[in-house]
Amino acid sequence: MSIVEKFMTMEYGPAPEDPREALAWLDRHGRRFGHFINGAWQAPAAGTYFDTADPSTGEKLATVAQGSIADIDAAVKAARAALPAWQALTPHARARYLYALARQVQKHSRWLAVLETLDNGKPIRESRDVDIPLVARHFYHHAGWAQLLQQEFPGYTACGVVGQIIPWNFPLLMLAWKIAPALATGNTVVLKPAEFTPLTALAFAHICQETGLPAGIVNIVTGDGSTGEALVKHPDVDKIAFTGSTEVGRAIRKATAQSHKKLSLELGGKSPFIIFEDADLDSAVEGLVDGIWFNQGQVCCAGSRLLMQESIADKLIGKIQDRMNTLRMGPPLDKAIDIGAIVARVQLERIQRLVDQGVAEGATCWQPSIPVPSRGLYFLPTLLSNVHPSSAVAQQEIFGPVLAAMTFRTPREAVELANNTVYGLAACVWSESINVSLHVAAQLKAGVVWVNCTNLFDAACGFGGYRESGYGREGGSEGLLEYLEPAWFKQAPPVHATPLAMDQPLEQPVDFAAPPIDRTVKLYIGGKQARPDSGYSLEVHGADGRLLGEAPLGNRKDIRNAVEAARKAEAWGKATAHNRAQVLYYVAENLSQRREEIAGRLSAVVGKKQAQAEVSLGIERIFSYAAWADKYDGAVHNPPFRNVALAMKEPIGTVGIVCPADAPLLGFLSLVMPAISTGNTAVAIPSEKYPLITGDLYQIFETSDLPGGVVNIVTGRTSELMKTLAEHDDVDAIWCFTDVAGAAAVKTLSVGNLKQVFTNEGRAIDWFDVRQGEGRWYLDHSVQVKNIWVPYGE
Ligand code: NAI
């Protein structure tokens, strides 16, 4: 065809990117790679290798090492040995290394993009224009954080040696999201890339060498799930950061439960793409193409559920089908290709299986008539309509180019449908009405909401999920917190290593009014005093053995009632921060009025001095969180697009709180107050040593305008109640500040709905020390950041 003829038809000619440089780099390594450990290439201890291939041709690209327990151990040892010197560097020196990595990525951007496309099958247009520029941006941004670390995070220190496991869909980008914040905060790293796509991680190892990054700071061990498992289980790893399937995320939560490893999980999604009748439909369709067909739909935040307002559904489906007919599927190195290859045969088969299941469950399947390459792993862009909201294709992550379409009538129905999923990673809202868009965005349970745009990412804006999409954020200042810990907490002794106040002899003489012997308290559920379902109670004794009173023996049913009451009270999270602050001040005021009486009773258990301190510091603590309530705000980010990203700090929801034994009043207030100050509702299990504090607390709450259900208190045997609370699917987070067994138990028991876990790791917290007992550390655990991206300008 002549150029003139081509011009007349406006058809694309082939525009292949040249892979020679990337292939030459593979050749220089003899197409065979060991692990990158302690700054050098090392053959695998077991001598085992596997192949990685180009999914668009099936041709083998290279052979890489299969990491064993011994390889992981060598890498962790290297990372541990490198840690002191890395941490001894000034923030500026670390910043310079990160800056050098960013520069080097940028210099090698084309080579990296080609290598990524060869290994993964994604269109070069995407790896060149999206993945690699974002990788560089991530290192630049975090070079800045390294520089500012001490000013911005005073009192925080690095976790230590970090194990990182990444998936195959954005291999180098996920590496950057993991390694940049880890290094900026002074950690050293062992990273395991996905088995289908190890090559750009190995290229990054090469870049680490080029920049002169000291040996052992970044170690790359290749291998499959068993290598990842060895990293997760290694006893000398301080933190695990994982991105991948929810199933493996759950397994990692369980595997780390008995350890003190900090954990962040970025898991799957089934993100809604909501189009209202007043949307600019052509823009929305373009957004949708990006939302579901970017990277062949192998994207954790893919807009895989299309929710259309009924009035425009037919018109929209027509527009989508027309656009699908113009998509170009073909060799990923062709610069004019929209849809490349699926990463591996197993993934292709999984997509087909789910689509077949969707059709069997009643969906209508439509695919465009576009050319499909004769070899390689390709799957046609697919539109499933008439999808029932409960069918597999509406609920399960397909991770392929498959869109499941449904309709709604009202904004309310749209929100209900959108939130009808166990996931909560991302969402798109298309409407020309800013009121509708932001009203809906605020109600969506998702870590990112794109208004009239889609798939925008930036290093300054946190990314991560609600619910079973995981916990923790990547990017932004909240992402850095995942790699930091308060320095005092890292050094805190185990709970029972220091004598607890209540284990010490009572100060004599006890000059307070003797507590009434027959004091009997009730449970506090939904703002009402409630008798326990069991009909039994527990005797509570003072430090000297005296019977102080009886507390209800709560059971599973009481916990369930309390959770239901807490759920019903969620309007608390929508109350104004000013309103929440006022209620908290009122609680402090009422505690203040009854200080002598409450301290008197408490002193029978903890001694007079501690009792008085608990009450007076308790009042202060409530004041602090009343103060924080309207100051612990979000942020507005200015990413390098014509958008603002509103980083909203939202309550997590219903939080189960297992209070520490040793400071019955102050410990309770130190955990429950931050949780409710940011809008959560709480189900608290008070100190088992002195559950009678419940009686004092509910009298205060009842007289302080605290809406019923915001705080619920169930007394009884802590370990039994904790189990029900940790397993309950309607509880969104569990906080446990008892002992090491409690911390391990809640981590294990909470895997069902992957609730967020916050514990003392069995370490002693000095509740009487304001630096340990209150502040941002608690507040940071009481919220999850939602980034709402809003475009502006023409
Ligand atoms: P996967 O979760 O098995 O793999 C992700 C990473 O975890 C890989 O590096 C893998 O080697 C490692 N891994 C596997 N088992 C492990 C274990 N027990 N302990 C530690 N590390 C382990 O995901 P896979 O099998 O590649 O894909 C299956 C499905 O998972 C996809 O169809 C998709 O639905 C979902 N997925 C979601 C991703 C996301 O970004 N949310 C990314 C990749 C997959």
JSON list of N, CA and C and ligand atoms in Angstrom, two decimals, residues 165-169 192-196 223-225 228-229 232 242-245 248 251-252 266-268 300 347 350 397-399, ligand 1:
[
{"chain": "A", "resi": 165, "resn": "ILE", "atom": "N", "xyz": [7.13, -7.94, 48.31]},
{"chain": "A", "resi": 165, "resn": "ILE", "atom": "CA", "xyz": [6.72, -8.93, 47.30]},
{"chain": "A", "resi": 165, "resn": "ILE", "atom": "C", "xyz": [5.76, -8.23, 46.34]},
{"chain": "A", "resi": 166, "resn": "ILE", "atom": "N", "xyz": [6.07, -8.33, 45.07]},
{"chain": "A", "resi": 166, "resn": "ILE", "atom": "CA", "xyz": [5.28, -7.54, 44.11]},
{"chain": "A", "resi": 166, "resn": "ILE", "atom": "C", "xyz": [4.71, -8.43, 43.00]},
{"chain": "A", "resi": 167, "resn": "PRO", "atom": "N", "xyz": [3.66, -7.95, 42.34]},
{"chain": "A", "resi": 167, "resn": "PRO", "atom": "CA", "xyz": [3.00, -8.73, 41.29]},
{"chain": "A", "resi": 167, "resn": "PRO", "atom": "C", "xyz": [3.56, -8.41, 39.91]},
{"chain": "A", "resi": 168, "resn": "TRP", "atom": "N", "xyz": [2.91, -8.99, 38.91]},
{"chain": "A", "resi": 168, "resn": "TRP", "atom": "CA", "xyz": [3.44, -8.92, 37.55]},
{"chain": "A", "resi": 168, "resn": "TRP", "atom": "C", "xyz": [2.78, -7.85, 36.69]},
{"chain": "A", "resi": 169, "resn": "ASN", "atom": "N", "xyz": [1.77, -7.16, 37.21]},
{"chain": "A", "resi": 169, "resn": "ASN", "atom": "CA", "xyz": [1.04, -6.27, 36.31]},
{"chain": "A", "resi": 169, "resn": "ASN", "atom": "C", "xyz": [1.74, -4.94, 36.05]},
{"chain": "A", "resi": 192, "resn": "LYS", "atom": "N", "xyz": [11.17, -9.36, 46.23]},
{"chain": "A", "resi": 192, "resn": "LYS", "atom": "CA", "xyz": [10.96, -10.50, 45.34]},
{"chain": "A", "resi": 192, "resn": "LYS", "atom": "C", "xyz": [9.97, -10.10, 44.24]},
{"chain": "A", "resi": 193, "resn": "PRO", "atom": "N", "xyz": [10.45, -10.03, 43.01]},
{"chain": "A", "resi": 193, "resn": "PRO", "atom": "CA", "xyz": [9.53, -9.72, 41.91]},
{"chain": "A", "resi": 193, "resn": "PRO", "atom": "C", "xyz": [8.66, -10.93, 41.58]},
{"chain": "A", "resi": 194, "resn": "ALA", "atom": "N", "xyz": [7.62, -10.70, 40.78]},
{"chain": "A", "resi": 194, "resn": "ALA", "atom": "CA", "xyz": [6.74, -11.81, 40.39]},
{"chain": "A", "resi": 194, "resn": "ALA", "atom": "C", "xyz": [7.48, -12.73, 39.43]},
{"chain": "A", "resi": 195, "resn": "GLU", "atom": "N", "xyz": [7.13, -14.00, 39.46]},
{"chain": "A", "resi": 195, "resn": "GLU", "atom": "CA", "xyz": [7.84, -14.98, 38.64]},
{"chain": "A", "resi": 195, "resn": "GLU", "atom": "C", "xyz": [7.65, -14.75, 37.13]},
{"chain": "A", "resi": 196, "resn": "PHE", "atom": "N", "xyz": [6.51, -14.15, 36.74]},
{"chain": "A", "resi": 196, "resn": "PHE", "atom": "CA", "xyz": [6.29, -13.92, 35.30]},
{"chain": "A", "resi": 196, "resn": "PHE", "atom": "C", "xyz": [7.10, -12.74, 34.78]},
{"chain": "A", "resi": 223, "resn": "GLY", "atom": "N", "xyz": [12.05, -15.60, 42.09]},
{"chain": "A", "resi": 223, "resn": "GLY", "atom": "CA", "xyz": [11.48, -16.90, 42.42]},
{"chain": "A", "resi": 223, "resn": "GLY", "atom": "C", "xyz": [9.97, -16.85, 42.41]},
{"chain": "A", "resi": 224, "resn": "ASP", "atom": "N", "xyz": [9.35, -17.94, 42.78]},
{"chain": "A", "resi": 224, "resn": "ASP", "atom": "CA", "xyz": [7.89, -18.02, 42.76]},
{"chain": "A", "resi": 224, "resn": "ASP", "atom": "C", "xyz": [7.30, -17.78, 44.15]},
{"chain": "A", "resi": 225, "resn": "GLY", "atom": "N", "xyz": [6.07, -18.26, 44.35]},
{"chain": "A", "resi": 225, "resn": "GLY", "atom": "CA", "xyz": [5.39, -18.05, 45.63]},
{"chain": "A", "resi": 225, "resn": "GLY", "atom": "C", "xyz": [6.17, -18.61, 46.81]},
{"chain": "A", "resi": 228, "resn": "GLY", "atom": "N", "xyz": [8.57, -16.14, 47.98]},
{"chain": "A", "resi": 228, "resn": "GLY", "atom": "CA", "xyz": [7.86, -15.10, 48.73]},
{"chain": "A", "resi": 228, "resn": "GLY", "atom": "C", "xyz": [7.54, -15.58, 50.13]},
{"chain": "A", "resi": 229, "resn": "GLU", "atom": "N", "xyz": [7.11, -16.83, 50.22]},
{"chain": "A", "resi": 229, "resn": "GLU", "atom": "CA", "xyz": [6.76, -17.40, 51.51]},
{"chain": "A", "resi": 229, "resn": "GLU", "atom": "C", "xyz": [7.98, -17.43, 52.45]},
{"chain": "A", "resi": 232, "resn": "VAL", "atom": "N", "xyz": [8.48, -13.99, 53.76]},
{"chain": "A", "resi": 232, "resn": "VAL", "atom": "CA", "xyz": [7.46, -13.66, 54.77]},
{"chain": "A", "resi": 232, "resn": "VAL", "atom": "C", "xyz": [7.79, -14.31, 56.10]},
{"chain": "A", "resi": 242, "resn": "PHE", "atom": "N", "xyz": [3.27, -6.12, 50.68]},
{"chain": "A", "resi": 242, "resn": "PHE", "atom": "CA", "xyz": [2.85, -7.06, 49.64]},
{"chain": "A", "resi": 242, "resn": "PHE", "atom": "C", "xyz": [1.83, -6.40, 48.72]},
{"chain": "A", "resi": 243, "resn": "THR", "atom": "N", "xyz": [1.96, -6.65, 47.44]},
{"chain": "A", "resi": 243, "resn": "THR", "atom": "CA", "xyz": [0.90, -6.34, 46.49]},
{"chain": "A", "resi": 243, "resn": "THR", "atom": "C", "xyz": [0.61, -7.60, 45.70]},
{"chain": "A", "resi": 244, "resn": "GLY", "atom": "N", "xyz": [-0.66, -7.95, 45.62]},
{"chain": "A", "resi": 244, "resn": "GLY", "atom": "CA", "xyz": [-1.04, -9.15, 44.86]},
{"chain": "A", "resi": 244, "resn": "GLY", "atom": "C", "xyz": [-2.46, -9.55, 45.18]},
{"chain": "A", "resi": 245, "resn": "SER", "atom": "N", "xyz": [-2.73, -10.82, 45.10]},
{"chain": "A", "resi": 245, "resn": "SER", "atom": "CA", "xyz": [-4.11, -11.28, 45.26]},
{"chain": "A", "resi": 245, "resn": "SER", "atom": "C", "xyz": [-4.53, -11.26, 46.73]},
{"chain": "A", "resi": 248, "resn": "VAL", "atom": "N", "xyz": [-3.51, -14.48, 48.66]},
{"chain": "A", "resi": 248, "resn": "VAL", "atom": "CA", "xyz": [-2.15, -14.54, 49.20]},
{"chain": "A", "resi": 248, "resn": "VAL", "atom": "C", "xyz": [-1.98, -13.52, 50.33]},
{"chain": "A", "resi": 251, "resn": "ALA", "atom": "N", "xyz": [-3.06, -15.13, 53.38]},
{"chain": "A", "resi": 251, "resn": "ALA", "atom": "CA", "xyz": [-2.08, -16.12, 53.85]},
{"chain": "A", "resi": 251, "resn": "ALA", "atom": "C", "xyz": [-0.92, -15.41, 54.55]},
{"chain": "A", "resi": 252, "resn": "ILE", "atom": "N", "xyz": [-0.53, -14.26, 54.03]},
{"chain": "A", "resi": 252, "resn": "ILE", "atom": "CA", "xyz": [0.59, -13.53, 54.63]},
{"chain": "A", "resi": 252, "resn": "ILE", "atom": "C", "xyz": [0.18, -12.95, 55.99]},
{"chain": "A", "resi": 266, "resn": "GLU", "atom": "N", "xyz": [-1.59, -4.48, 49.64]},
{"chain": "A", "resi": 266, "resn": "GLU", "atom": "CA", "xyz": [-2.35, -3.83, 48.56]},
{"chain": "A", "resi": 266, "resn": "GLU", "atom": "C", "xyz": [-2.90, -4.96, 47.72]},
{"chain": "A", "resi": 267, "resn": "LEU", "atom": "N", "xyz": [-4.20, -5.18, 47.81]},
{"chain": "A", "resi": 267, "resn": "LEU", "atom": "CA", "xyz": [-4.77, -6.40, 47.24]},
{"chain": "A", "resi": 267, "resn": "LEU", "atom": "C", "xyz": [-5.71, -6.09, 46.08]},
{"chain": "A", "resi": 268, "resn": "GLY", "atom": "N", "xyz": [-6.62, -6.98, 45.86]},
{"chain": "A", "resi": 268, "resn": "GLY", "atom": "CA", "xyz": [-7.44, -6.89, 44.65]},
{"chain": "A", "resi": 268, "resn": "GLY", "atom": "C", "xyz": [-8.51, -5.82, 44.72]},
{"chain": "A", "resi": 300, "resn": "CYS", "atom": "N", "xyz": [-5.15, -3.64, 39.38]},
{"chain": "A", "resi": 300, "resn": "CYS", "atom": "CA", "xyz": [-5.91, -3.87, 40.63]},
{"chain": "A", "resi": 300, "resn": "CYS", "atom": "C", "xyz": [-7.04, -2.88, 40.78]},
{"chain": "A", "resi": 347, "resn": "GLN", "atom": "N", "xyz": [-3.21, -17.07, 33.37]},
{"chain": "A", "resi": 347, "resn": "GLN", "atom": "CA", "xyz": [-4.08, -15.90, 33.56]},
{"chain": "A", "resi": 347, "resn": "GLN", "atom": "C", "xyz": [-5.13, -15.84, 32.44]},
{"chain": "A", "resi": 350, "resn": "ARG", "atom": "N", "xyz": [-7.77, -18.27, 33.19]},
{"chain": "A", "resi": 350, "resn": "ARG", "atom": "CA", "xyz": [-8.60, -17.80, 34.30]},
{"chain": "A", "resi": 350, "resn": "ARG", "atom": "C", "xyz": [-9.65, -16.80, 33.81]},
{"chain": "A", "resi": 397, "resn": "GLU", "atom": "N", "xyz": [-12.64, -10.57, 41.16]},
{"chain": "A", "resi": 397, "resn": "GLU", "atom": "CA", "xyz": [-11.67, -9.85, 40.34]},
{"chain": "A", "resi": 397, "resn": "GLU", "atom": "C", "xyz": [-11.31, -10.74, 39.15]},
{"chain": "A", "resi": 398, "resn": "ILE", "atom": "N", "xyz": [-11.50, -10.23, 37.94]},
{"chain": "A", "resi": 398, "resn": "ILE", "atom": "CA", "xyz": [-11.18, -11.05, 36.75]},
{"chain": "A", "resi": 398, "resn": "ILE", "atom": "C", "xyz": [-9.74, -10.80, 36.32]},
{"chain": "A", "resi": 399, "resn": "PHE", "atom": "N", "xyz": [-9.30, -9.57, 36.46]},
{"chain": "A", "resi": 399, "resn": "PHE", "atom": "CA", "xyz": [-7.94, -9.21, 36.09]},
{"chain": "A", "resi": 399, "resn": "PHE", "atom": "C", "xyz": [-7.67, -9.49, 34.62]},
{"chain": "B", "resi": 1, "resn": "NAI", "atom": "P1", "xyz": [-0.31, -13.73, 43.58]},
{"chain": "B", "resi": 1, "resn": "NAI", "atom": "O1", "xyz": [-0.93, -12.97, 44.68]},
{"chain": "B", "resi": 1, "resn": "NAI", "atom": "O2", "xyz": [-0.17, -15.19, 43.74]},
{"chain": "B", "resi": 1, "resn": "NAI", "atom": "O3", "xyz": [1.16, -13.17, 43.30]},
{"chain": "B", "resi": 1, "resn": "NAI", "atom": "C1", "xyz": [1.67, -11.94, 43.71]},
{"chain": "B", "resi": 1, "resn": "NAI", "atom": "C2", "xyz": [3.07, -12.11, 44.27]},
{"chain": "B", "resi": 1, "resn": "NAI", "atom": "O4", "xyz": [3.02, -12.88, 45.46]},
{"chain": "B", "resi": 1, "resn": "NAI", "atom": "C3", "xyz": [4.04, -12.84, 43.36]},
{"chain": "B", "resi": 1, "resn": "NAI", "atom": "O5", "xyz": [5.31, -12.26, 43.49]},
{"chain": "B", "resi": 1, "resn": "NAI", "atom": "C4", "xyz": [4.05, -14.24, 43.93]},
{"chain": "B", "resi": 1, "resn": "NAI", "atom": "O6", "xyz": [5.22, -14.96, 43.64]},
{"chain": "B", "resi": 1, "resn": "NAI", "atom": "C5", "xyz": [3.93, -13.98, 45.39]},
{"chain": "B", "resi": 1, "resn": "NAI", "atom": "N1", "xyz": [3.38, -15.07, 46.19]},
{"chain": "B", "resi": 1, "resn": "NAI", "atom": "C6", "xyz": [2.53, -16.05, 45.81]},
{"chain": "B", "resi": 1, "resn": "NAI", "atom": "N2", "xyz": [2.24, -16.85, 46.85]},
{"chain": "B", "resi": 1, "resn": "NAI", "atom": "C7", "xyz": [2.90, -16.36, 47.92]},
{"chain": "B", "resi": 1, "resn": "NAI", "atom": "C8", "xyz": [2.97, -16.73, 49.29]},
{"chain": "B", "resi": 1, "resn": "NAI", "atom": "N3", "xyz": [2.29, -17.75, 49.76]},
{"chain": "B", "resi": 1, "resn": "NAI", "atom": "N4", "xyz": [3.73, -15.99, 50.11]},
{"chain": "B", "resi": 1, "resn": "NAI", "atom": "C9", "xyz": [4.39, -14.91, 49.66]},
{"chain": "B", "resi": 1, "resn": "NAI", "atom": "N5", "xyz": [4.36, -14.52, 48.37]},
{"chain": "B", "resi": 1, "resn": "NAI", "atom": "C10", "xyz": [3.62, -15.23, 47.51]},
{"chain": "B", "resi": 1, "resn": "NAI", "atom": "O7", "xyz": [-1.06, -13.40, 42.26]},
{"chain": "B", "resi": 1, "resn": "NAI", "atom": "P2", "xyz": [-1.07, -14.26, 40.90]},
{"chain": "B", "resi": 1, "resn": "NAI", "atom": "O8", "xyz": [-1.21, -15.71, 41.18]},
{"chain": "B", "resi": 1, "resn": "NAI", "atom": "O9", "xyz": [0.08, -13.85, 40.12]},
{"chain": "B", "resi": 1, "resn": "NAI", "atom": "O10", "xyz": [-2.43, -13.77, 40.24]},
{"chain": "B", "resi": 1, "resn": "NAI", "atom": "C11", "xyz": [-3.68, -14.36, 40.62]},
{"chain": "B", "resi": 1, "resn": "NAI", "atom": "C12", "xyz": [-4.75, -13.31, 40.73]},
{"chain": "B", "resi": 1, "resn": "NAI", "atom": "O11", "xyz": [-4.41, -12.40, 41.74]},
{"chain": "B", "resi": 1, "resn": "NAI", "atom": "C13", "xyz": [-4.96, -12.46, 39.50]},
{"chain": "B", "resi": 1, "resn": "NAI", "atom": "O12", "xyz": [-5.80, -13.05, 38.59]},
{"chain": "B", "resi": 1, "resn": "NAI", "atom": "C14", "xyz": [-5.55, -11.23, 40.10]},
{"chain": "B", "resi": 1, "resn": "NAI", "atom": "O13", "xyz": [-6.93, -11.41, 40.28]},
{"chain": "B", "resi": 1, "resn": "NAI", "atom": "C15", "xyz": [-4.89, -11.13, 41.44]},
{"chain": "B", "resi": 1, "resn": "NAI", "atom": "N6", "xyz": [-3.75, -10.16, 41.43]},
{"chain": "B", "resi": 1, "resn": "NAI", "atom": "C16", "xyz": [-3.96, -8.94, 41.94]},
{"chain": "B", "resi": 1, "resn": "NAI", "atom": "C17", "xyz": [-2.94, -8.01, 41.90]},
{"chain": "B", "resi": 1, "resn": "NAI", "atom": "C18", "xyz": [-3.13, -6.65, 42.44]},
{"chain": "B", "resi": 1, "resn": "NAI", "atom": "O14", "xyz": [-2.36, -5.77, 42.12]},
{"chain": "B", "resi": 1, "resn": "NAI", "atom": "N7", "xyz": [-4.09, -6.42, 43.27]},
{"chain": "B", "resi": 1, "resn": "NAI", "atom": "C19", "xyz": [-1.67, -8.31, 41.28]},
{"chain": "B", "resi": 1, "resn": "NAI", "atom": "C20", "xyz": [-1.53, -9.66, 40.81]},
{"chain": "B", "resi": 1, "resn": "NAI", "atom": "C21", "xyz": [-2.56, -10.53, 40.87]}
]
